[in-house]
PDB file of C-alpha atoms in Angstrom:
ATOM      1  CA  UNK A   1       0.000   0.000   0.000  1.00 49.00           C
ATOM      2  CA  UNK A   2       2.671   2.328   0.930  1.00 50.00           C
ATOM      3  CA  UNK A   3       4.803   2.167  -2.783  1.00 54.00           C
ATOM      4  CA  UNK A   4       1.286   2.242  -4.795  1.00 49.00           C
ATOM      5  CA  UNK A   5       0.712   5.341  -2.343  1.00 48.00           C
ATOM      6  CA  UNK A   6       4.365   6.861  -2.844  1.00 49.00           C
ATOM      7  CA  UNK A   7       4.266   6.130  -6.792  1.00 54.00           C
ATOM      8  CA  UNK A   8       1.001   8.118  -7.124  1.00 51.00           C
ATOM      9  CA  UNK A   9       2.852  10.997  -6.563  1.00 64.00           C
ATOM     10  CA  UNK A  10       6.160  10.103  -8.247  1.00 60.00           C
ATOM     11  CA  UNK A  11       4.240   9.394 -11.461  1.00 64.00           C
ATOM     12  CA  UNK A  12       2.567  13.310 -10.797  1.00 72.00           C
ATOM     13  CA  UNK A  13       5.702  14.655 -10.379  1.00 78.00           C
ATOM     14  CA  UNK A  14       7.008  13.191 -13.711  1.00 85.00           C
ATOM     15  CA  UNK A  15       4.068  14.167 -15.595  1.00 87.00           C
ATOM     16  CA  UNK A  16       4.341  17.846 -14.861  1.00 90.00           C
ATOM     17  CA  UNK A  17       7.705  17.617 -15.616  1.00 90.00           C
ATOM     18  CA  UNK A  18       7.131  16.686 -18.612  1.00 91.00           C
ATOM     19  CA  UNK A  19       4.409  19.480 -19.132  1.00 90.00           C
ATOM     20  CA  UNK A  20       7.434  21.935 -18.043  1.00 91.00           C
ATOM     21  CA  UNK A  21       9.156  20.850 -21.391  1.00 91.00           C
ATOM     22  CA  UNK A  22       5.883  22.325 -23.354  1.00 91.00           C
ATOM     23  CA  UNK A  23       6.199  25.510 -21.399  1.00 90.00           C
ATOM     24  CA  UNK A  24       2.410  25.768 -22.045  1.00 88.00           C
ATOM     25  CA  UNK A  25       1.484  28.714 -19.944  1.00 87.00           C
ATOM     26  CA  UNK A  26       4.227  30.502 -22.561  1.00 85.00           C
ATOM     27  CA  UNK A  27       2.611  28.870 -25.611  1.00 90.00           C
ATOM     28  CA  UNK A  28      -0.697  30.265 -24.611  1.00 92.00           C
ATOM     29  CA  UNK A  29       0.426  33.367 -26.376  1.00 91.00           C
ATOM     30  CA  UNK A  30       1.475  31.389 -29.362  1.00 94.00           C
ATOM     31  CA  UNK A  31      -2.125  29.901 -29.223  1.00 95.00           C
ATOM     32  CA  UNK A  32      -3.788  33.055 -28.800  1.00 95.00           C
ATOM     33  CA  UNK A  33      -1.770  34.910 -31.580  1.00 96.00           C
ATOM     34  CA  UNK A  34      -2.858  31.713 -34.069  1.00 97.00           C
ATOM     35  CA  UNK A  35      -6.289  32.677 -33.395  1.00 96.00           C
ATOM     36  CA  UNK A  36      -6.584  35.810 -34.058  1.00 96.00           C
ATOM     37  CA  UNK A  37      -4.913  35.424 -37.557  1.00 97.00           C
ATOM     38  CA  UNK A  38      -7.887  32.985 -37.941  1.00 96.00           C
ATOM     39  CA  UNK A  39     -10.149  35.541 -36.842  1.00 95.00           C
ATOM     40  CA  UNK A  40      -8.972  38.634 -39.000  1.00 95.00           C
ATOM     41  CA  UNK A  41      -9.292  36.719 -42.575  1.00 94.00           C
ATOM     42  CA  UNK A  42     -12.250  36.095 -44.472  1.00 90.00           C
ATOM     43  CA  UNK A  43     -13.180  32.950 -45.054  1.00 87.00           C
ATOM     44  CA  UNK A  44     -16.152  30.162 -44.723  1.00 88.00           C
ATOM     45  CA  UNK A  45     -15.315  29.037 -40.584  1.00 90.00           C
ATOM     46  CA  UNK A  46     -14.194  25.899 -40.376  1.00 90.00           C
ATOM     47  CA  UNK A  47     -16.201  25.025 -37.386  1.00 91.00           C
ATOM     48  CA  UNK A  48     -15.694  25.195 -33.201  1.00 94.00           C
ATOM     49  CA  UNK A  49     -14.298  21.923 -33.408  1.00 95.00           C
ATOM     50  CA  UNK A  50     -12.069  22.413 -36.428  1.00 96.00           C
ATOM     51  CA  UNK A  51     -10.661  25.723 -34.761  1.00 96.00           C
ATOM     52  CA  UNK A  52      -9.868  23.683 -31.523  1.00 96.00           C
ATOM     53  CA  UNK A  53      -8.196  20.868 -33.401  1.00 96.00           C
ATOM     54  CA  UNK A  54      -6.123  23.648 -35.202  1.00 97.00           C
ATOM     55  CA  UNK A  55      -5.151  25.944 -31.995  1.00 97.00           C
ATOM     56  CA  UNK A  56      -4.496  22.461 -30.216  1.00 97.00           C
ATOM     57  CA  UNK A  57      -2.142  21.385 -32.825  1.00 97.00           C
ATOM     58  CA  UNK A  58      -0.438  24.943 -32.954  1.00 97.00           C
ATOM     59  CA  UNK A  59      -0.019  24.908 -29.332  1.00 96.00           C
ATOM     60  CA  UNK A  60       1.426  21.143 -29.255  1.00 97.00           C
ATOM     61  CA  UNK A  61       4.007  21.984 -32.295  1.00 97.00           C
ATOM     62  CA  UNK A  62       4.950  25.028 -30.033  1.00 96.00           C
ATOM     63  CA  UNK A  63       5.966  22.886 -26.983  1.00 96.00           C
ATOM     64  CA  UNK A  64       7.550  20.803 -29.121  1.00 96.00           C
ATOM     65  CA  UNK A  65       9.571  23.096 -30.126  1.00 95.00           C
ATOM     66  CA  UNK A  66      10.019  24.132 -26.714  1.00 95.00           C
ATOM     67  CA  UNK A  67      11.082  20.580 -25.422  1.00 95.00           C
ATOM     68  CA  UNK A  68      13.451  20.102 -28.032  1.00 96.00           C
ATOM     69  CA  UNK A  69      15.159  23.590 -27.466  1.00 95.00           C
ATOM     70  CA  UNK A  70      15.607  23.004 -23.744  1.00 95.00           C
ATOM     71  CA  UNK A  71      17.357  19.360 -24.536  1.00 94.00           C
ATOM     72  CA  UNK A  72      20.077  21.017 -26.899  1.00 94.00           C
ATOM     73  CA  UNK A  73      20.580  24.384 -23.725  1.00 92.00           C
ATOM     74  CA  UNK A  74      20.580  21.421 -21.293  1.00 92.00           C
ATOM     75  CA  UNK A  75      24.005  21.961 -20.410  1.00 91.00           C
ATOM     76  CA  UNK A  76      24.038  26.403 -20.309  1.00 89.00           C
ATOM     77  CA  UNK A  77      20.424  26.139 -18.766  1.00 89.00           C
ATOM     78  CA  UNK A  78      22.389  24.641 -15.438  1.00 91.00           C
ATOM     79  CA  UNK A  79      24.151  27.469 -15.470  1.00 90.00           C
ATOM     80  CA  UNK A  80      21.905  29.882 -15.013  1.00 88.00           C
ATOM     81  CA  UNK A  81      19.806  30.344 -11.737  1.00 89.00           C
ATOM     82  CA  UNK A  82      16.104  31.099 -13.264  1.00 88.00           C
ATOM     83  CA  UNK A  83      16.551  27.662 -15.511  1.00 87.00           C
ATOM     84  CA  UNK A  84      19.060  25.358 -13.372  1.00 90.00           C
ATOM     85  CA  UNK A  85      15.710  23.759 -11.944  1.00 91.00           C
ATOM     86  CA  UNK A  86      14.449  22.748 -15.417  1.00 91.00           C
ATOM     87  CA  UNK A  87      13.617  18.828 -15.677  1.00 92.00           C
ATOM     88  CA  UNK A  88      16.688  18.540 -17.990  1.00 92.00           C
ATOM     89  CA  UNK A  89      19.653  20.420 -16.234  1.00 92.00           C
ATOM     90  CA  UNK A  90      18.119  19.092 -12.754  1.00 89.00           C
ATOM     91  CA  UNK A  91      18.263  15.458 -14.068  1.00 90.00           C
ATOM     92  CA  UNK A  92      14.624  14.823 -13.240  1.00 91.00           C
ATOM     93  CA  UNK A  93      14.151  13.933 -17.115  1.00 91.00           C
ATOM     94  CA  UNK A  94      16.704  12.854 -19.348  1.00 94.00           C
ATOM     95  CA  UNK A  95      17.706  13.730 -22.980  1.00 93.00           C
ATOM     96  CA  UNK A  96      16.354  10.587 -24.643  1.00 95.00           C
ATOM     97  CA  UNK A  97      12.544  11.508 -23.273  1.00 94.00           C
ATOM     98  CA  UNK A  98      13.024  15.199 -23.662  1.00 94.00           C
ATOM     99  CA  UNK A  99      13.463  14.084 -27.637  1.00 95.00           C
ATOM    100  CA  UNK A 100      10.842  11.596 -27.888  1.00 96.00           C
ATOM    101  CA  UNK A 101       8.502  13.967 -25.593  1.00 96.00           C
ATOM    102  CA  UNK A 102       9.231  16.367 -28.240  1.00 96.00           C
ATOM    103  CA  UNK A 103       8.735  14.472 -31.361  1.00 97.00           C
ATOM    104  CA  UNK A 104       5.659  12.897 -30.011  1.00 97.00           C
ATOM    105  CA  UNK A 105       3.639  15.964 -29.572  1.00 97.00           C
ATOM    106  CA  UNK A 106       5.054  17.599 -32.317  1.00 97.00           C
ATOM    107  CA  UNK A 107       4.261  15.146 -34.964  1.00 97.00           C
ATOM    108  CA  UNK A 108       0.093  14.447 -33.244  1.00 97.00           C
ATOM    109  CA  UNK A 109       0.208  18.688 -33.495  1.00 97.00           C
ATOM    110  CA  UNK A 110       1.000  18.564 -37.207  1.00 97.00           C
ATOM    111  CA  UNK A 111      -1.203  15.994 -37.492  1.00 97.00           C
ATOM    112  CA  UNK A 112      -4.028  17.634 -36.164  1.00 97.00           C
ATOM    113  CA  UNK A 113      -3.914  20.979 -37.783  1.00 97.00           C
ATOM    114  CA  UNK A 114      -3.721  19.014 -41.613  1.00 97.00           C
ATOM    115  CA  UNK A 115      -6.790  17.112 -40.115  1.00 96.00           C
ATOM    116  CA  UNK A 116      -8.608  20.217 -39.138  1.00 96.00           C
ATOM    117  CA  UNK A 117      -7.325  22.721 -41.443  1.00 94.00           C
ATOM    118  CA  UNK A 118      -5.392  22.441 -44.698  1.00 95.00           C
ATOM    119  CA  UNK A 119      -1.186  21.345 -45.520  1.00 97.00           C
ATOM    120  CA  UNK A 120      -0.143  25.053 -45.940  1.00 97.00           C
ATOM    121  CA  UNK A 121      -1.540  25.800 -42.271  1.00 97.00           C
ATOM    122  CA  UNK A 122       0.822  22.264 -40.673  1.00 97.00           C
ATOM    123  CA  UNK A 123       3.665  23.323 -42.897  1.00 97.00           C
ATOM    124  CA  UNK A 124       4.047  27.130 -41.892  1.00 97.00           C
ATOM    125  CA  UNK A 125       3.517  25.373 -38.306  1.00 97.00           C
ATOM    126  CA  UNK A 126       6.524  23.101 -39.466  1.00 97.00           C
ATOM    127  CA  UNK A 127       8.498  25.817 -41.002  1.00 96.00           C
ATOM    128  CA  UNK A 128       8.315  27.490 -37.357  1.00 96.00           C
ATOM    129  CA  UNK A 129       9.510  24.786 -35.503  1.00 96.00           C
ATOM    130  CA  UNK A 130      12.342  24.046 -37.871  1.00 96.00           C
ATOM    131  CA  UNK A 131      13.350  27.330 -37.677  1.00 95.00           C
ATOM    132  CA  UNK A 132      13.172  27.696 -34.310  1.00 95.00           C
ATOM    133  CA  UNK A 133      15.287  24.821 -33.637  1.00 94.00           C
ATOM    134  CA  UNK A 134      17.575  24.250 -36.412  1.00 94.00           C
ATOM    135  CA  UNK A 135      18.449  27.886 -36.697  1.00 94.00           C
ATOM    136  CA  UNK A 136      17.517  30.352 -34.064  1.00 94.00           C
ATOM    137  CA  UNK A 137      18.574  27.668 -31.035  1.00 92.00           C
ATOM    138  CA  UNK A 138      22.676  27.642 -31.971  1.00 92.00           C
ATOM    139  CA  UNK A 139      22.852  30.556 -33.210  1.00 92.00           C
ATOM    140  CA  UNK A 140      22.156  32.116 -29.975  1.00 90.00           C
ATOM    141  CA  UNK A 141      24.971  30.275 -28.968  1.00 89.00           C
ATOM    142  CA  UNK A 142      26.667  32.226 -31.367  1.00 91.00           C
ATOM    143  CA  UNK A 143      25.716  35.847 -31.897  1.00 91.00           C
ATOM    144  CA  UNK A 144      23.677  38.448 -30.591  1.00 89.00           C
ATOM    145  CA  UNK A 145      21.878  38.300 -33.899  1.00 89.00           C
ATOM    146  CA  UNK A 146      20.223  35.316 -32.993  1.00 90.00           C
ATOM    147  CA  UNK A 147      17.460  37.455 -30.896  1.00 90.00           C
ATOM    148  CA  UNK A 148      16.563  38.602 -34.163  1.00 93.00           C
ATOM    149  CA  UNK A 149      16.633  35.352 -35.750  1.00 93.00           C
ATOM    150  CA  UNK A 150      14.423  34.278 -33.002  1.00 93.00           C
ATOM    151  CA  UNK A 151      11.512  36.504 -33.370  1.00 94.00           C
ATOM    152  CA  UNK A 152      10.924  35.474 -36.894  1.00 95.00           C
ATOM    153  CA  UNK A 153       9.314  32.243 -36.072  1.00 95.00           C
ATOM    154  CA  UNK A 154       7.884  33.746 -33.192  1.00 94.00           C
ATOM    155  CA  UNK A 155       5.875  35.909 -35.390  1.00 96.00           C
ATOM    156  CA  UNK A 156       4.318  33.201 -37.393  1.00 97.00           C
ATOM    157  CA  UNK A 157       1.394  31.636 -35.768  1.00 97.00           C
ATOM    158  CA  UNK A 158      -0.916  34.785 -37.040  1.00 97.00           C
ATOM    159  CA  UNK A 159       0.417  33.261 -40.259  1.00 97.00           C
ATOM    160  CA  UNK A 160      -0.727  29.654 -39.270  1.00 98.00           C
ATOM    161  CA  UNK A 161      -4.402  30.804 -38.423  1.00 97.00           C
ATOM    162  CA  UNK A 162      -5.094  32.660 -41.735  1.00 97.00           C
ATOM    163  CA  UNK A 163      -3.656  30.156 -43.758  1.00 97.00           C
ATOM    164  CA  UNK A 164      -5.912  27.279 -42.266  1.00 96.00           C
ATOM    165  CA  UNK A 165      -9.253  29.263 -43.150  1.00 96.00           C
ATOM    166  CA  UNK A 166      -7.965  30.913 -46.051  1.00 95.00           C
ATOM    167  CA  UNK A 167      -4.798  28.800 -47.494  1.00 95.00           C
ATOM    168  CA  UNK A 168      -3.652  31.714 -48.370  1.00 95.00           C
ATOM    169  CA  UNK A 169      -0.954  34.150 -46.944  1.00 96.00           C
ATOM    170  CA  UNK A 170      -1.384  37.521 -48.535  1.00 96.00           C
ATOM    171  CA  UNK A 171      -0.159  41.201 -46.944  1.00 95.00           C
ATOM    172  CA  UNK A 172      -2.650  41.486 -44.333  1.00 96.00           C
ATOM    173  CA  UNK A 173      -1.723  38.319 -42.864  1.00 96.00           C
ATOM    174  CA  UNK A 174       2.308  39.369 -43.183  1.00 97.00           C
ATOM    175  CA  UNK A 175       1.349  42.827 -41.564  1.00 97.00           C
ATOM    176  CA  UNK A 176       0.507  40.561 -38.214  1.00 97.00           C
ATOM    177  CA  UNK A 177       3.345  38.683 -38.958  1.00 97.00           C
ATOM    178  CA  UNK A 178       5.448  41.980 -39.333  1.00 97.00           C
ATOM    179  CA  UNK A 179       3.802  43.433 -35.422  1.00 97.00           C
ATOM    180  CA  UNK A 180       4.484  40.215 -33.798  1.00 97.00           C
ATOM    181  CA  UNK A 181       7.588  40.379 -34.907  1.00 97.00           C
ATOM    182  CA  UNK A 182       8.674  44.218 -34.093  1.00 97.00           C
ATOM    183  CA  UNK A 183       6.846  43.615 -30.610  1.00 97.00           C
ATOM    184  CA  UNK A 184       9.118  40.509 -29.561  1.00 96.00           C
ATOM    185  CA  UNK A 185      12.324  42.431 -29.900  1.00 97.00           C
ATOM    186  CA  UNK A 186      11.744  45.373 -27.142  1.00 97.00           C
ATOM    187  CA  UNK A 187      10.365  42.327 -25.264  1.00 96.00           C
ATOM    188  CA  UNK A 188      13.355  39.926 -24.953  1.00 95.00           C
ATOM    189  CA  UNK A 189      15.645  42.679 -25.207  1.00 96.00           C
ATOM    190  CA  UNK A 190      14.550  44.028 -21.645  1.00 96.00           C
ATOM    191  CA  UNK A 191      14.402  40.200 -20.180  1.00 95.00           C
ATOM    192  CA  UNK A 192      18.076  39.918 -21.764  1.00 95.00           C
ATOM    193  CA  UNK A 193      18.969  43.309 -19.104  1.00 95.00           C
ATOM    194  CA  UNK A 194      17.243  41.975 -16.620  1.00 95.00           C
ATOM    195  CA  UNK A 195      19.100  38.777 -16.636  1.00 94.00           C
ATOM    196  CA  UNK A 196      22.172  40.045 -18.038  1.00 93.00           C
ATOM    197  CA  UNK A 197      23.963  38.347 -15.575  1.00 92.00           C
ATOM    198  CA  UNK A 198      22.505  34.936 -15.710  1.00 91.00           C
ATOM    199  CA  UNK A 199      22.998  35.046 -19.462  1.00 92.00           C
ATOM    200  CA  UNK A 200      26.707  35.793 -18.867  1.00 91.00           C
ATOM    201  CA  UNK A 201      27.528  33.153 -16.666  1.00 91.00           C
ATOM    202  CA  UNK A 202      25.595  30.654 -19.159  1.00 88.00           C
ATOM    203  CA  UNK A 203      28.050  32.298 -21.872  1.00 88.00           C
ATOM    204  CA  UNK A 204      25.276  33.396 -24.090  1.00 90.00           C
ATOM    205  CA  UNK A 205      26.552  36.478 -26.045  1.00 91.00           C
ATOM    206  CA  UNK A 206      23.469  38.432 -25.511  1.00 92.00           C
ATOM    207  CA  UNK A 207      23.982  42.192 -26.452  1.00 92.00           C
ATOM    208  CA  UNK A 208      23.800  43.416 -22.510  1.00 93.00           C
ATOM    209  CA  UNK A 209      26.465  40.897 -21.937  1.00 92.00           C
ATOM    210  CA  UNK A 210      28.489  41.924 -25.370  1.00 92.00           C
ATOM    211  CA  UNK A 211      27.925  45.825 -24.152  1.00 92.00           C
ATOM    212  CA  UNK A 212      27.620  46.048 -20.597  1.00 91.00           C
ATOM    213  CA  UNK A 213      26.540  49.823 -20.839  1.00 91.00           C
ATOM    214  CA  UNK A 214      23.341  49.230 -21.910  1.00 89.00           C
ATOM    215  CA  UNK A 215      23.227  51.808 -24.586  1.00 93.00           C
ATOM    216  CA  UNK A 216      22.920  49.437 -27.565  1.00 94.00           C
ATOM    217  CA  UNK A 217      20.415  47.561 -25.621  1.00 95.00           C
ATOM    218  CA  UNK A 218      18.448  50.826 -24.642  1.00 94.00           C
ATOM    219  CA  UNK A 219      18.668  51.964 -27.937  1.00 95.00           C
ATOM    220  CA  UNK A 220      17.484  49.227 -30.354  1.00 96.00           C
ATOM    221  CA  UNK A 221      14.377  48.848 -27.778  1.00 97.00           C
ATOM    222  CA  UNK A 222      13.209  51.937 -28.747  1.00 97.00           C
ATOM    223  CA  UNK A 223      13.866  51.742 -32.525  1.00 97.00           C
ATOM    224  CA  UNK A 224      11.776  48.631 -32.469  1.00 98.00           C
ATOM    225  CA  UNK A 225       8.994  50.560 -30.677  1.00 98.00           C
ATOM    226  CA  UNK A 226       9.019  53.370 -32.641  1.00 98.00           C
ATOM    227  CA  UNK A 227       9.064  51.001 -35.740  1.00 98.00           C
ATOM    228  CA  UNK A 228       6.248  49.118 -34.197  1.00 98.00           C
ATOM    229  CA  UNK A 229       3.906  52.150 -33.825  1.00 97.00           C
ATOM    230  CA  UNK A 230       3.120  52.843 -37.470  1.00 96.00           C
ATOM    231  CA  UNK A 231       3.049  49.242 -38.383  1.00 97.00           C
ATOM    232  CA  UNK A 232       0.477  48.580 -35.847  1.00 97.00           C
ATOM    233  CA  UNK A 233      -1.734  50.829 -37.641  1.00 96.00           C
ATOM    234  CA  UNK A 234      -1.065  49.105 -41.037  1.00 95.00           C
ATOM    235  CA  UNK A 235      -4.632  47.004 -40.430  1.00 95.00           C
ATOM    236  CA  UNK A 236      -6.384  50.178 -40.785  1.00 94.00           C
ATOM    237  CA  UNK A 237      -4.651  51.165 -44.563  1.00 93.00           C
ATOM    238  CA  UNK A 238      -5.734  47.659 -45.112  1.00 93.00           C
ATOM    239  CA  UNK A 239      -9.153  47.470 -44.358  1.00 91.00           C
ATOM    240  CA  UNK A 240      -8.846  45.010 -41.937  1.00 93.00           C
ATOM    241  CA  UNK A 241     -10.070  47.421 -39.105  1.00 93.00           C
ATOM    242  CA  UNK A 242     -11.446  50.518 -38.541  1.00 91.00           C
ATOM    243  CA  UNK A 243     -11.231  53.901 -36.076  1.00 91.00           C
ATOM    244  CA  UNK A 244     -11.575  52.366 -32.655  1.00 92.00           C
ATOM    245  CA  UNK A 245      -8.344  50.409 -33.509  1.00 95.00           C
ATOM    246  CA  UNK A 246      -6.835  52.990 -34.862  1.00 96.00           C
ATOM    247  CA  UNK A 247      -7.102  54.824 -31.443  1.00 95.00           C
ATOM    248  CA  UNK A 248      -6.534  52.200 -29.106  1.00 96.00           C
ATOM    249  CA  UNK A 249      -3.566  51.442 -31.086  1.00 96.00           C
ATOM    250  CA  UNK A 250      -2.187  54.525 -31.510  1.00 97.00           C
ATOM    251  CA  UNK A 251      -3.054  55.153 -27.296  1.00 97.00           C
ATOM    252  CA  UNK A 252      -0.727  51.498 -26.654  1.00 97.00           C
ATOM    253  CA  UNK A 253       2.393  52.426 -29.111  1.00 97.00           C
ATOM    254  CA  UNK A 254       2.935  55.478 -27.818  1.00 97.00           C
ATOM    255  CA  UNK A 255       2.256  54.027 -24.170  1.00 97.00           C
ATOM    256  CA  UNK A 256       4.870  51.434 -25.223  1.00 98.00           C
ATOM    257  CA  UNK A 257       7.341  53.631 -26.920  1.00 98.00           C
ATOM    258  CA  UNK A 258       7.261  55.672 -23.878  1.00 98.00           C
ATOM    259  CA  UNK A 259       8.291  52.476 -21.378  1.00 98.00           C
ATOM    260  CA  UNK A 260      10.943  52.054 -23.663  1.00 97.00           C
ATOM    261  CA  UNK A 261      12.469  55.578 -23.860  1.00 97.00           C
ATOM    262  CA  UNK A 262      12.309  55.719 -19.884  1.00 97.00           C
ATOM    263  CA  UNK A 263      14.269  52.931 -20.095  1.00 97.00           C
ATOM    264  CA  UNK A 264      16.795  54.284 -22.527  1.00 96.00           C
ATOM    265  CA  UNK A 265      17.132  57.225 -20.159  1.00 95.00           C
ATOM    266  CA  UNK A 266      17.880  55.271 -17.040  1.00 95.00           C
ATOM    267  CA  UNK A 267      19.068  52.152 -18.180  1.00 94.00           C
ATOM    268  CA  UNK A 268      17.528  50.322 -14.467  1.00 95.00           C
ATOM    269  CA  UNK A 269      16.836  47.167 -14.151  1.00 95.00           C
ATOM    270  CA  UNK A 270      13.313  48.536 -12.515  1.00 96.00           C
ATOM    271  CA  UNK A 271      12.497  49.942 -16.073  1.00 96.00           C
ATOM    272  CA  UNK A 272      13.287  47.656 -18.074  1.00 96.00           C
ATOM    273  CA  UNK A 273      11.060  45.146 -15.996  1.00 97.00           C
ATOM    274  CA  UNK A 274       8.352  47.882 -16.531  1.00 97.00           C
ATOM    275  CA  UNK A 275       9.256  47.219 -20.586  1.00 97.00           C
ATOM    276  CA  UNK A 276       8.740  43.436 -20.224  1.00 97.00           C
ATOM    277  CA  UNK A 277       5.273  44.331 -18.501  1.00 96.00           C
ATOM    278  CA  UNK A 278       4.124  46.311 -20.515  1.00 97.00           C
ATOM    279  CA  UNK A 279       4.627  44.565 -23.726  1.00 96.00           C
ATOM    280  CA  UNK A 280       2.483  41.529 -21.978  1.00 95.00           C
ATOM    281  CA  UNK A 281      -0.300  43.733 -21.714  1.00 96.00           C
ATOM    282  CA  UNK A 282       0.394  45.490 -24.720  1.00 97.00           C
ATOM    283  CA  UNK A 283       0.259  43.005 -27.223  1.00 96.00           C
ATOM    284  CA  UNK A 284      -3.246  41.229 -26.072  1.00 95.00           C
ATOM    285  CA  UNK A 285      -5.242  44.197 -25.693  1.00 96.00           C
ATOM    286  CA  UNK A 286      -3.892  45.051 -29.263  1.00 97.00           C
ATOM    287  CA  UNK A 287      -5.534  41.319 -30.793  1.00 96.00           C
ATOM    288  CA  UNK A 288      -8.100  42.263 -28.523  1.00 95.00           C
ATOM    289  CA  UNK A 289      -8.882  45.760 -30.011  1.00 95.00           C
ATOM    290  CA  UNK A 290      -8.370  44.278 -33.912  1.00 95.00           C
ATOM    291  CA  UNK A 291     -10.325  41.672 -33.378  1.00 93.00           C
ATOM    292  CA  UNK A 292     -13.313  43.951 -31.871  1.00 92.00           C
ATOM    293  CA  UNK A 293     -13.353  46.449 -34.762  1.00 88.00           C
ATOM    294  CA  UNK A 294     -13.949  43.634 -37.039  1.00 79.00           C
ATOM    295  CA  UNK A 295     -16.335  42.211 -35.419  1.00 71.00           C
TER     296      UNK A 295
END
């Protein structure tokens, strides 16, 4: 009774861990960004339980992804005190499962979006995983750059939702693809300050670690922002929304762009946590407001 009653647990413990690989409170934005591509083209709906199938099988190719990044930073993720206690560098998993984890859900995700949507939807899903993995993971090894690098795949899934009802991926769909992608870079640039020193000791050549000043850092936070502003507004020379966007848009860029400048100014630690805030609430009360003015 008592090894049934200490393996209930034991098999809990593993299970989450293995849900830690999928980082799935992290994919939720991947999830949400998927649907509201889906929701800004025009198209014939595919259904409540198509849509599902599709966000499900977006959200399982993401922590795929996510599994099979954290088996190949295994070794630096020790090294660094917000990640040591990852099921990988702690030893509570090993390699071999993070891998077949991995493939597992990845391949049932790709799966499931051709089932409920349509080949171009599963292989823009494949195209960001494979570029997450085979090119953004070393080369942030490597180079600064690879921040860059990074947020290109991150800025798909809008791509992967108007694809499945449309198959198609015209401009409108690349001008979400284009504010995902601007909105990433202020984002990770103020978590790479704010862990500047965890990134160094990891030997990531992140740029606060490359220039410990901060200016380039500061800097190219608020040339993103400022390059964000007017592209957030590109929905409304499209079409795809209308006025109350436009506002609410405008109101959140500047908002944004200001966070950033502050932090350009004082170069804290305090203010660039105040960056990383405020792009989590910027970015879903922007799908929020596009999807509203359609609607």
């Amino acid at each position: 009774m008592r090894s049934a009653a200490a393996a209930l647990p034991a098999a809990r413990s593993r299970a989450s861990d293995f849900v830690a690989l999928a980082k799935p409170r992290l994919n939720l934005l991947v999830v949400a960004s998927t649907l509201v591509g889906y929701a800004m083209a025009d198209g014939e709906p595919l259904g409540v339980v198509r849509v599902c199938g599709m966000l499900l099988g977006t959200g399982l190719v993401a922590g795929g992804a996510s599994a099979f990044n954290q088996v190949y930073e295994r070794d630096l993720d020790a090294l660094m005190r917000r990640t040591r206690r990852r099921p990988l560098p702690d030893q509570r998993l090993q390699p071999l499962e993070g891998v077949l984890f991995g493939t597992a859900i990845t391949l049932a995700g790709l799966l499931l979006i051709v089932a409920s949507s349509n080949l171009l939807a599963a292989g823009v899903a494949l195209a960001t995983l494979l570029s997450y993995i085979a090119i953004y993971t070393p080369l942030k090894r490597r180079t600064s750059f690879g921040t860059v690098i990074g947020a290109i795949p991150g800025a798909l899934p809008p791509i992967i939702g108007w694809a499945a009802l449309t198959g198609t991926m015209p401009a409108e769909a690349w001008s979400l693809f284009g504010i995902m992608f601007l909105w990433q870079l202020p984002h990770f640039l103020a978590i790479a300050w704010m862990y500047r020193e965890d990134y160094a000791r990891a030997g990531f050549p992140m740029l606060p670690v490359l220039e410990p000043d901060g200016r380039s850092t500061a800097r190219q936070s608020v040339v993103y922002a400022a390059a964000l502003l007017p592209l957030s507004l590109a929905p409304v020379l499209m079409r795809m929304t209308g006025e109350i966007y436009f506002g609410g848009a405008l109101i959140l860029g500047l908002g944004f762009l200001w966070l950033t400048l502050r932090f350009a100014r004082t170069r804290a630690v305090r203010d660039a946590r105040h960056v990383f805030f405020g792009s989590i609430v910027y970015l879903p009360l922007l799908w929020i407001l596009m999807i509203a003015d359609k609607v």
